Short mmCIF file of C-alpha atoms in Angstrom, two decimals:
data_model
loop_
_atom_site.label_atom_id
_atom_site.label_comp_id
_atom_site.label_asym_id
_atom_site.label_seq_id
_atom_site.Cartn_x
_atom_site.Cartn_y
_atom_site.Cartn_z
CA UNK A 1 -1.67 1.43 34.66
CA UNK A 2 -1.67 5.11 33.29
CA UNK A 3 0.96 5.25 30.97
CA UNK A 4 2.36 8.50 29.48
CA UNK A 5 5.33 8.74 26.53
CA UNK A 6 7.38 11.95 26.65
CA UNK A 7 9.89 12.58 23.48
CA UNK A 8 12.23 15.55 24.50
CA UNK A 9 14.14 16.81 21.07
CA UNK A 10 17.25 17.68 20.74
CA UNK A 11 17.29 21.06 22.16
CA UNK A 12 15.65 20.22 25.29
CA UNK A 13 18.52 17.88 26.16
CA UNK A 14 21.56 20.03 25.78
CA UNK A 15 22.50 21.86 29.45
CA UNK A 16 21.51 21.42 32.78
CA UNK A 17 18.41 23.89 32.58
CA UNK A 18 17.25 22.23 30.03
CA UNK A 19 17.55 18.96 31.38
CA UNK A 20 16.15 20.56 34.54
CA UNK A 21 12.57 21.04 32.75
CA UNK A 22 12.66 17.57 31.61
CA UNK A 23 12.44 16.70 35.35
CA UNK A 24 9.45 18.76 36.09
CA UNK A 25 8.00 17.50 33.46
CA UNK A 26 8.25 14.05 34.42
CA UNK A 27 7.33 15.09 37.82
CA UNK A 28 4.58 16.62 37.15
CA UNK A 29 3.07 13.63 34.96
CA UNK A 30 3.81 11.40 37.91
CA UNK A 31 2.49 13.53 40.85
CA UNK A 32 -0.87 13.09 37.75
CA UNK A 33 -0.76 9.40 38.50
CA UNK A 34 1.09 8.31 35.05
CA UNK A 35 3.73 6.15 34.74
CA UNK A 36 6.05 7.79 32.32
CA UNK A 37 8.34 7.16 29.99
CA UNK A 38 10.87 9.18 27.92
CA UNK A 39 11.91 9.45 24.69
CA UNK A 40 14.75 11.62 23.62
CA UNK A 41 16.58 12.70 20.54
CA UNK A 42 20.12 13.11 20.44
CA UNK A 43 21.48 16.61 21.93
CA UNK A 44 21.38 19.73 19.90
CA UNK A 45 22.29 20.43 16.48
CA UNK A 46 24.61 20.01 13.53
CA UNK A 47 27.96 21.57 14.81
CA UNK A 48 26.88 20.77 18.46
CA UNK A 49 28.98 17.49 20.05
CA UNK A 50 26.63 15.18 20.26
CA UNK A 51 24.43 15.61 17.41
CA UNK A 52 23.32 13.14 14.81
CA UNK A 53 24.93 15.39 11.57
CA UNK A 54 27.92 16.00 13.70
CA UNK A 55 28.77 12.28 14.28
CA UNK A 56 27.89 11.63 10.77
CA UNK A 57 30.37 14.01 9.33
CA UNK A 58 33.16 12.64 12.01
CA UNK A 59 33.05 9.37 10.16
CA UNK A 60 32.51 10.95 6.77
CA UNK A 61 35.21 13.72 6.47
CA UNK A 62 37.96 11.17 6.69
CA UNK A 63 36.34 8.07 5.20
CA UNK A 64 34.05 8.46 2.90
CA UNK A 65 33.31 4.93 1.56
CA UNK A 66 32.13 3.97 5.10
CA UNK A 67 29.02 1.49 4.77
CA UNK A 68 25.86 1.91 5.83
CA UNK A 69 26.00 -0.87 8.57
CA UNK A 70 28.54 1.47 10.65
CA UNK A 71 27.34 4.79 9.42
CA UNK A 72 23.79 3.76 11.29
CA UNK A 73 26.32 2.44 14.20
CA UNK A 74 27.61 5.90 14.82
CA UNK A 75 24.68 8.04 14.21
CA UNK A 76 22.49 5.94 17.01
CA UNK A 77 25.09 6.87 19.30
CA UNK A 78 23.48 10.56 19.69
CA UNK A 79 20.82 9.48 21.16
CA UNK A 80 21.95 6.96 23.21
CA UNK A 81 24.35 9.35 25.10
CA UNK A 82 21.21 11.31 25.19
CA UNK A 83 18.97 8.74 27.48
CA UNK A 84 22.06 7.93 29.58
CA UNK A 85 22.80 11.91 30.44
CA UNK A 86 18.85 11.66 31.31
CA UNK A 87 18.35 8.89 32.81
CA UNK A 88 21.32 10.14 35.36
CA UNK A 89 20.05 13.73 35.44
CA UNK A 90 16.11 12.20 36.79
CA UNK A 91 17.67 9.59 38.95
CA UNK A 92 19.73 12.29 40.64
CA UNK A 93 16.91 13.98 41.26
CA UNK A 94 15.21 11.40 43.20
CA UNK A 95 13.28 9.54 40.22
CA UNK A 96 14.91 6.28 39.56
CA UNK A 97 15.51 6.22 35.67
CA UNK A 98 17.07 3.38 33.74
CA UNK A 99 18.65 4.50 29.65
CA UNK A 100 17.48 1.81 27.28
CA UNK A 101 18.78 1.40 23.59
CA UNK A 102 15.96 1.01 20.53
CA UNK A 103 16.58 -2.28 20.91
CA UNK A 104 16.43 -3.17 24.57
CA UNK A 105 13.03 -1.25 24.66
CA UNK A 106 11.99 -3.78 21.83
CA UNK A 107 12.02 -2.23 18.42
CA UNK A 108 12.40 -4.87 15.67
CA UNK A 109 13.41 -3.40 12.39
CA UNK A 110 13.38 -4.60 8.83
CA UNK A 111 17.18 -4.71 8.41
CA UNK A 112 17.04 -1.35 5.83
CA UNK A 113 19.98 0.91 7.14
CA UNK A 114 19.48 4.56 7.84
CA UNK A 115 15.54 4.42 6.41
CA UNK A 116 14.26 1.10 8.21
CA UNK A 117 10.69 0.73 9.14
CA UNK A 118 10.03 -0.42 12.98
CA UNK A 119 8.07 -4.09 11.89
CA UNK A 120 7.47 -5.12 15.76
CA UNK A 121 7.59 -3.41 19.35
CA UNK A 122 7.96 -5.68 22.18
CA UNK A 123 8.25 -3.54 25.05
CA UNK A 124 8.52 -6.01 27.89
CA UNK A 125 11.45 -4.64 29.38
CA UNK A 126 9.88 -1.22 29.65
CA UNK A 127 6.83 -2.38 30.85
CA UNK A 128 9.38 -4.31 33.64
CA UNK A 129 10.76 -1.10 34.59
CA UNK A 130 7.45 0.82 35.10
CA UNK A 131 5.73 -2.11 37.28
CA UNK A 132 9.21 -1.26 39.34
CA UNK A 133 8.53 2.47 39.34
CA UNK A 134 11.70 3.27 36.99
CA UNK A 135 11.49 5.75 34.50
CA UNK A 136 12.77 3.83 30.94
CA UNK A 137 14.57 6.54 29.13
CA UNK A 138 14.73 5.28 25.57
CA UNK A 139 17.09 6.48 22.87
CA UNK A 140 14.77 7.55 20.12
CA UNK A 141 15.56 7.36 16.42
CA UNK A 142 16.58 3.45 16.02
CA UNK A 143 16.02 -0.41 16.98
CA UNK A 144 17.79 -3.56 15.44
CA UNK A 145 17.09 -6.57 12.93
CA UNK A 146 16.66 -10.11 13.89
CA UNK A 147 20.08 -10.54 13.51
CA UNK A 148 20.93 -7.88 15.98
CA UNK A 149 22.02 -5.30 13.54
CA UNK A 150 21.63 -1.33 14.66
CA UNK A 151 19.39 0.43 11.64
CA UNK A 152 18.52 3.66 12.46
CA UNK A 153 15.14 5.07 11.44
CA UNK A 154 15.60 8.32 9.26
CA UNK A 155 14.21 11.98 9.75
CA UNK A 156 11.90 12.50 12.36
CA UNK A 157 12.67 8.68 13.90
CA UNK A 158 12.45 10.01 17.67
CA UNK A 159 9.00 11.28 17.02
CA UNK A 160 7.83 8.39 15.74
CA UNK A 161 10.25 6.33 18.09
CA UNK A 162 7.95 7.67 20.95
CA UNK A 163 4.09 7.08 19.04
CA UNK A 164 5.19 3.45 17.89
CA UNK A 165 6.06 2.79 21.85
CA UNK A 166 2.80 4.73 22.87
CA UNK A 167 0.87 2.24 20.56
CA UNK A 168 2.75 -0.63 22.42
CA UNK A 169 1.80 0.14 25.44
CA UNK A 170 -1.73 1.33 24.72
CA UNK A 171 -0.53 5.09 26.45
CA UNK A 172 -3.03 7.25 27.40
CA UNK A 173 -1.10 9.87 25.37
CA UNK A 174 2.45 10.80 23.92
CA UNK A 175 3.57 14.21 24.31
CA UNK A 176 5.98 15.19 21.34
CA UNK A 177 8.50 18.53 23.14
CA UNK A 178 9.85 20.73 20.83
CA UNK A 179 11.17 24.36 20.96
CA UNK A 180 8.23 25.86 20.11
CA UNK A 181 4.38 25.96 21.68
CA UNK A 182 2.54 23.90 19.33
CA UNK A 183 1.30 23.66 15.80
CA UNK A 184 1.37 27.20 14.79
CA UNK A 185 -0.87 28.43 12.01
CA UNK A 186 2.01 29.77 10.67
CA UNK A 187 6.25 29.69 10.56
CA UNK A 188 6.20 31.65 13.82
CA UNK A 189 10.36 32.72 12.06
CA UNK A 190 8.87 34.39 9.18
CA UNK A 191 4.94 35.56 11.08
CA UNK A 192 4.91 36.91 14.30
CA UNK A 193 1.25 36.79 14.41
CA UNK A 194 1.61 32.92 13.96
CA UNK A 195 -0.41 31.59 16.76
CA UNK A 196 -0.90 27.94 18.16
CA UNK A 197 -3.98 25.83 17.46
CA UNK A 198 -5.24 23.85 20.29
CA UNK A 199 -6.67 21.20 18.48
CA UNK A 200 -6.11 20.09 15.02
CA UNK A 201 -6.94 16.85 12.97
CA UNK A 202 -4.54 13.62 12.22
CA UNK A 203 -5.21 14.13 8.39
CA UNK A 204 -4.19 18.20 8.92
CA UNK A 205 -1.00 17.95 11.05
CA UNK A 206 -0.22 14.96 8.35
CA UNK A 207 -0.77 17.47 5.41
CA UNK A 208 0.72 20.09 7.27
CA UNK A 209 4.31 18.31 8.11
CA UNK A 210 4.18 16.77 4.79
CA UNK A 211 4.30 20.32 3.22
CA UNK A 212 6.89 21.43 4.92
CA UNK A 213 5.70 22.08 8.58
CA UNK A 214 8.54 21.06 10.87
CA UNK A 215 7.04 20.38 14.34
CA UNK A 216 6.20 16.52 14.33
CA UNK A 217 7.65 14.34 11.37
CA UNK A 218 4.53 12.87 9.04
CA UNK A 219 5.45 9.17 9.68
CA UNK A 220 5.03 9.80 13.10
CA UNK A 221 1.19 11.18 12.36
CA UNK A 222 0.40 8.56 10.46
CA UNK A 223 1.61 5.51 13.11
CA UNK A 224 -0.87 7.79 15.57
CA UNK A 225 -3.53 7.96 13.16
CA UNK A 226 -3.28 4.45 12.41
CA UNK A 227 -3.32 3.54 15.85
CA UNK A 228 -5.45 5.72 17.09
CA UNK A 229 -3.15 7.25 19.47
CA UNK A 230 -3.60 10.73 21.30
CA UNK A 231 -0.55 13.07 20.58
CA UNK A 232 0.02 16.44 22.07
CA UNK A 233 2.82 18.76 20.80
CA UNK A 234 3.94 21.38 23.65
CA UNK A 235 6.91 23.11 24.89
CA UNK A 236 8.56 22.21 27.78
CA UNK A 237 9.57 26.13 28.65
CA UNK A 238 5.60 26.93 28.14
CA UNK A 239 3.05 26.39 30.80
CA UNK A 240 0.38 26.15 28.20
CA UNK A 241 -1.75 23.35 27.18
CA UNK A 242 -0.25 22.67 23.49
CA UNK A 243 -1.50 21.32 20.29
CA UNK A 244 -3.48 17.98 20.53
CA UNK A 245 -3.78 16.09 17.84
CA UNK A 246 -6.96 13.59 17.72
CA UNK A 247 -9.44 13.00 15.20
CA UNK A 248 -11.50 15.87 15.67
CA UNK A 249 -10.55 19.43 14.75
CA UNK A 250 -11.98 22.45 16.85
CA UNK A 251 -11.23 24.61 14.73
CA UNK A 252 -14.37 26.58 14.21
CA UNK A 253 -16.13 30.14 13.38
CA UNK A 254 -14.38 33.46 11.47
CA UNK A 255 -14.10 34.46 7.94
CA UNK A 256 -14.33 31.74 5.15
CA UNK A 257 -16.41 29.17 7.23
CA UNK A 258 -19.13 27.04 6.29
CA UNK A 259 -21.55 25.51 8.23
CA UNK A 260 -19.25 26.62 11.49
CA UNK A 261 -15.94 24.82 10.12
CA UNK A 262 -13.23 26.90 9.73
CA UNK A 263 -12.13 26.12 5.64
CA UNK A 264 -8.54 27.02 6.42
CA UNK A 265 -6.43 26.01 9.78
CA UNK A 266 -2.79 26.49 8.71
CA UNK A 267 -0.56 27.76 6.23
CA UNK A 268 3.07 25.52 5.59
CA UNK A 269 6.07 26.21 2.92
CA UNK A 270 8.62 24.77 1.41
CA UNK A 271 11.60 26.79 0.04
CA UNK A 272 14.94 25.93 -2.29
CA UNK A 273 12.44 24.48 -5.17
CA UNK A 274 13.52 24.58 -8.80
CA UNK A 275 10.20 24.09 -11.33
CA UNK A 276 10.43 21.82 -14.81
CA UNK A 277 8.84 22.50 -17.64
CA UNK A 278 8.94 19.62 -20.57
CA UNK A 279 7.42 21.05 -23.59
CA UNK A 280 7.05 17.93 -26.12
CA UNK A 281 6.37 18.52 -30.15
CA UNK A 282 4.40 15.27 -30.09
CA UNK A 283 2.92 12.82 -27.22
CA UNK A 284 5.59 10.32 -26.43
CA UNK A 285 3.77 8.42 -24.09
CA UNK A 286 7.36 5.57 -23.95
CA UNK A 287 9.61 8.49 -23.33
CA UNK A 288 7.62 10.47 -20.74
CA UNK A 289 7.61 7.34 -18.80
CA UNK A 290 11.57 6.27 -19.26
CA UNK A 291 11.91 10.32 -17.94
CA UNK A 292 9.72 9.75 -14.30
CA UNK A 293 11.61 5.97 -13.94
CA UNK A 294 14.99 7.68 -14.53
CA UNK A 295 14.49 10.39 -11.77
CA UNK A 296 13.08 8.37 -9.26
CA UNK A 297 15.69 5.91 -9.60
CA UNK A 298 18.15 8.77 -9.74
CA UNK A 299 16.48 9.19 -6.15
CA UNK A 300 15.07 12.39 -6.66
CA UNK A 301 11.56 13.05 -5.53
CA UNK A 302 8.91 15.36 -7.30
CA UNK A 303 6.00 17.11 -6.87
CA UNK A 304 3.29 19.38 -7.39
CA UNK A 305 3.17 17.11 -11.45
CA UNK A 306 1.05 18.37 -13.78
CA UNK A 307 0.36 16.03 -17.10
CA UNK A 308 -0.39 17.15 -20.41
CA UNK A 309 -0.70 15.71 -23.82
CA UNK A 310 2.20 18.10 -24.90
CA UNK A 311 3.55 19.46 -21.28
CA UNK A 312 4.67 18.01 -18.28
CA UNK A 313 5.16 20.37 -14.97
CA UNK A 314 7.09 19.47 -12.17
CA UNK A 315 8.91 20.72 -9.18
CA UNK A 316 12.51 19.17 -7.38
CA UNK A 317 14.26 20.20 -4.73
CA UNK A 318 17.39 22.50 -5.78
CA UNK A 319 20.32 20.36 -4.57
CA UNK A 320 18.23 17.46 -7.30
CA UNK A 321 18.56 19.62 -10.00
CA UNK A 322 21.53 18.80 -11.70
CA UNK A 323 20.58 15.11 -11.84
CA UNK A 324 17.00 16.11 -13.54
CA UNK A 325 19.01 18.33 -15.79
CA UNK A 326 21.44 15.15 -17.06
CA UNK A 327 18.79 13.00 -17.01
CA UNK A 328 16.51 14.88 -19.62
CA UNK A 329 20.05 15.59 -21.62
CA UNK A 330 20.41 12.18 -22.06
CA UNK A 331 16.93 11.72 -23.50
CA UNK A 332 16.90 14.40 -25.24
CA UNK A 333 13.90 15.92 -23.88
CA UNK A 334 13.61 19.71 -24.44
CA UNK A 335 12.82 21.82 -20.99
CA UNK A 336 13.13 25.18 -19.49
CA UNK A 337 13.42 25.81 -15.45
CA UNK A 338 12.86 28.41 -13.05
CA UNK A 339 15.55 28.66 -9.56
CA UNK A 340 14.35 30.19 -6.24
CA UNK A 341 10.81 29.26 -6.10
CA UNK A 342 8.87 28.64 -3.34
CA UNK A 343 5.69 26.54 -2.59
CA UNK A 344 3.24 28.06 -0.09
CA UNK A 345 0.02 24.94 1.02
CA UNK A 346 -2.95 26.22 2.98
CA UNK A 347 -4.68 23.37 4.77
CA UNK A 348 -7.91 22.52 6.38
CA UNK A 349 -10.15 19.63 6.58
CA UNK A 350 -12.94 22.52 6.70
CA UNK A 351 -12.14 23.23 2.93
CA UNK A 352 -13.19 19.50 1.90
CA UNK A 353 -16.25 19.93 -0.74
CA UNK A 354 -16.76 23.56 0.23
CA UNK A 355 -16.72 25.06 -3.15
CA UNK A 356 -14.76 28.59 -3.72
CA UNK A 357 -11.87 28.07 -1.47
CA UNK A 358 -9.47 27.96 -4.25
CA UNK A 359 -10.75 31.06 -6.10
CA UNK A 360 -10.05 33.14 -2.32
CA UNK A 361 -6.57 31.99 -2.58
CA UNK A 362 -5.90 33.07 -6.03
CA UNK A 363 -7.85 35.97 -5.39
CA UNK A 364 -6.01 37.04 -2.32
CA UNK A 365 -2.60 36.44 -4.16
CA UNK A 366 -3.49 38.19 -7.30
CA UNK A 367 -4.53 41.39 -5.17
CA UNK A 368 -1.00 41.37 -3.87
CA UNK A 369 0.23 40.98 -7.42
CA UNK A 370 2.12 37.67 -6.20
CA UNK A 371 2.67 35.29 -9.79
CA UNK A 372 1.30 31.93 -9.32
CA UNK A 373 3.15 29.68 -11.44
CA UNK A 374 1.91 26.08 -10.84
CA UNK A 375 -0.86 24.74 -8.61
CA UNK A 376 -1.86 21.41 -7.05
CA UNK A 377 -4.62 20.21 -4.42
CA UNK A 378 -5.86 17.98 -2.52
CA UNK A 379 -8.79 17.55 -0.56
CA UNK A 380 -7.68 19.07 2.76
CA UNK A 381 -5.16 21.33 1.37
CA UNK A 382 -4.52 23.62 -1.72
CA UNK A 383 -0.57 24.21 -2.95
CA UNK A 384 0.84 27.06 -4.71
CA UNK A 385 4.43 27.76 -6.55
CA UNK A 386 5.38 31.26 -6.48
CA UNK A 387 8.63 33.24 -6.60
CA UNK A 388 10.78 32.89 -3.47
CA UNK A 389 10.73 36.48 -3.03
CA UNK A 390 6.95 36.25 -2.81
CA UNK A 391 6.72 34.05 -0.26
CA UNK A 392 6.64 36.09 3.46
CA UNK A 393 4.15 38.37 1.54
CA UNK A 394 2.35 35.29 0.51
CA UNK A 395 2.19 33.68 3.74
CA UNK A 396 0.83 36.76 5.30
CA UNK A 397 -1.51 37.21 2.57
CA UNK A 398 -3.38 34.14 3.35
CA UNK A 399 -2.78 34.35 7.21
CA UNK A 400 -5.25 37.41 7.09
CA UNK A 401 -7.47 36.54 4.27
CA UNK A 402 -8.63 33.54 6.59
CA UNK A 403 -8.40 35.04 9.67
CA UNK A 404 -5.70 32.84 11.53
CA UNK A 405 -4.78 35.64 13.97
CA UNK A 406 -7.88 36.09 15.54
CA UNK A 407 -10.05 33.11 14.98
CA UNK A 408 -10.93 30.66 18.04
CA UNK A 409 -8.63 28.34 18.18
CA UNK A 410 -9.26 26.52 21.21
#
């Protein structure tokens, strides 16, 4: 059985016409010889009916102790109305659909409201349905305990809602709709000559999403990796073929490459960041370490750390800076901070142990007179903090030093 998983967001669920391209989608898969089966998000945005943030603040404005058991009760609900307004929109359309909760399509969760990890996937009753030739429509985004309890699954739980059921039923591929064509090489919103790459790497789109790329959440890349699944990120509005993410990159030829690997296949950013700098007279190794166990239990996460003998560099996310700012009060740890930064991450699997790539990026910034304030790296990706201002200059910088616009991309 040719199995295909298609996760519609929450835009493509909201009207009619939208709706309406979810049924030639699924049509189209079937007339390929696929059984299919759909994921979907709940509809539209925050401020929009349905939506996840708007049934969230319903229960919040007016009771704001509510617990977590029955804030993860109303915020599955989005979704849910989502697969039954699908379900009915295919089956009125001649493909007989049936809307499934999380549960009912066999997620098993570890019992952690509103961040729970999906610990099993039975999917026996979808499997039921497509030996029946039903479409399952499955409300992304959640599943239950063993005792029964809704937990819903955090950020980006649709996407990998519909990889975690592709793994499950051993899918010839999942294809992830969103509102735009594919991985871009770029924030189409802030470059127009952002284009789509064809073809990109697990341990890329991974790097790429976890620095700030919004097209596919990073848990959901690394279930696929893990499982070897084949993923392809397209828009339902655009005939064209997508991004597919596999193991393999094809990313190859144009400036910067070595041995016929591109160094450099996208640029991502992050924005709102405030950067900490703890200037120490002496090494206090005990106190350096009661400051990091203090934040992270505060909940805040960091990043981009630099260590030092004498200096410790750091950057937060703006809404977490009060609660750094107490917390190094209380200790009594001297600091200064800088507001409205930005951090800008060029990424490529090309650039691992090619030397130089690092001095082009600093070089093409410095040219433009951008200040780089703080650095970090990895193997497949090198991170910058630079002034918000900076950063559509910055991302444009880089876009043409490496050729994005014009490389081959397919």
């Amino acid at each position: 059985m040719k199995i295909l998983v298609q996760k519609f967001g929450g835009t493509s669920v909201t009207t009619p016409e939208k709706r309406e391209l979810i049924y030639r989608r699924v049509k189209e898969a079937m007339e390929e010889g696929f059984k299919v089966v759909v994921v979907v998000s709940a509809m539209g945005r925050k401020g929009d009916p349905y939506a996840t943030d708007t049934l969230k603040s319903l229960a919040l404005q007016e009771y704001s102790d509510l617990s977590l058991r029955d804030l993860d009760l109303i915020m599955s609900c989005g979704e849910v109305i989502s697969a039954v307004v699908v379900a009915a929109a295919l089956s009125a359309r001649g493909i007989p659909s049936r809307a499934l909760t999380g549960s009912q399509a066999g997620f098993l969760t570890d019992g952690h409201y509103s961040e729970a990890e999906v610990v099993d996937c039975q999917p026996g009753r979808v499997i039921e349905l497509l030996q029946h030739n039903e479409v399952p429509v499955v409300a992304g985004f959640q599943g239950a305990d063993p005792l029964g309890e809704i937990n819903t699954l955090g950020r980006g739980g649709s996407d990998t809602t519909a990889v975690i059921l592709g793994a499950a039923l051993e899918a010839d591929k999942v294809e992830i709709y969103t509102d735009v064509s594919g991985i871009m090489t770029a924030d189409p919103l802030i470059l127009k000559e952002a284009r789509v790459i064809q073809q990109i790497t697990y341990g890329e789109v991974f790097q790429l999403a976890h620095e700030g790329a919004k097209v596919i959440h990073p848990r959901a890349v690394e279930v696929a990796m893990r499982n070897n699944v084949c993923v392809v990120v397209r828009n339902p509005e655009d005939p064209g073929t997508g991004t597919l993410i596999t193991a393999e990159s094809s990313l190859r030829g144009g400036g910067y490459s070595t041995r016929g690997r591109r160094a450099v296949t996208g640029i991502a950013h992050y924005t709102n960041l405030v950067q900490f700098l703890v200037k120490l007279e002496q090494p206090a190794p005990s106190k350096e370490l009661e400051m990091f166990q203090r934040i992270g239990e505060a909940g805040v996460n960091i990043d981009l750390i630099s260590v030092f003998p004498l200096m410790k560099a750091f950057i937060v996310k703006d809404e977490h800076c009060f609660k750094v700012e107490n917390i190094l009060k209380e200790l009594e740890i001297p600091y200064t901070m800088e507001k409205d930064c930005a951090k800008v991450s060029v990424v490529g699997v090309g650039m691992h142990n090619i030397p130089g790539v690092m001095a082009r990026v600093v070089r093409a910034l410095n040219e433009q007179e951008i200040e780089i304030k703080q650095t970090g790296d990895s193997n497949i990706s090198i991170s910058l903090l630079i002034k918000q201002q900076d950063l559509h200059k910055a991302i444009k910088t880089l876009h043409d030093h490496f050729y994005l616009s014009n490389c081959d991309l397919s």
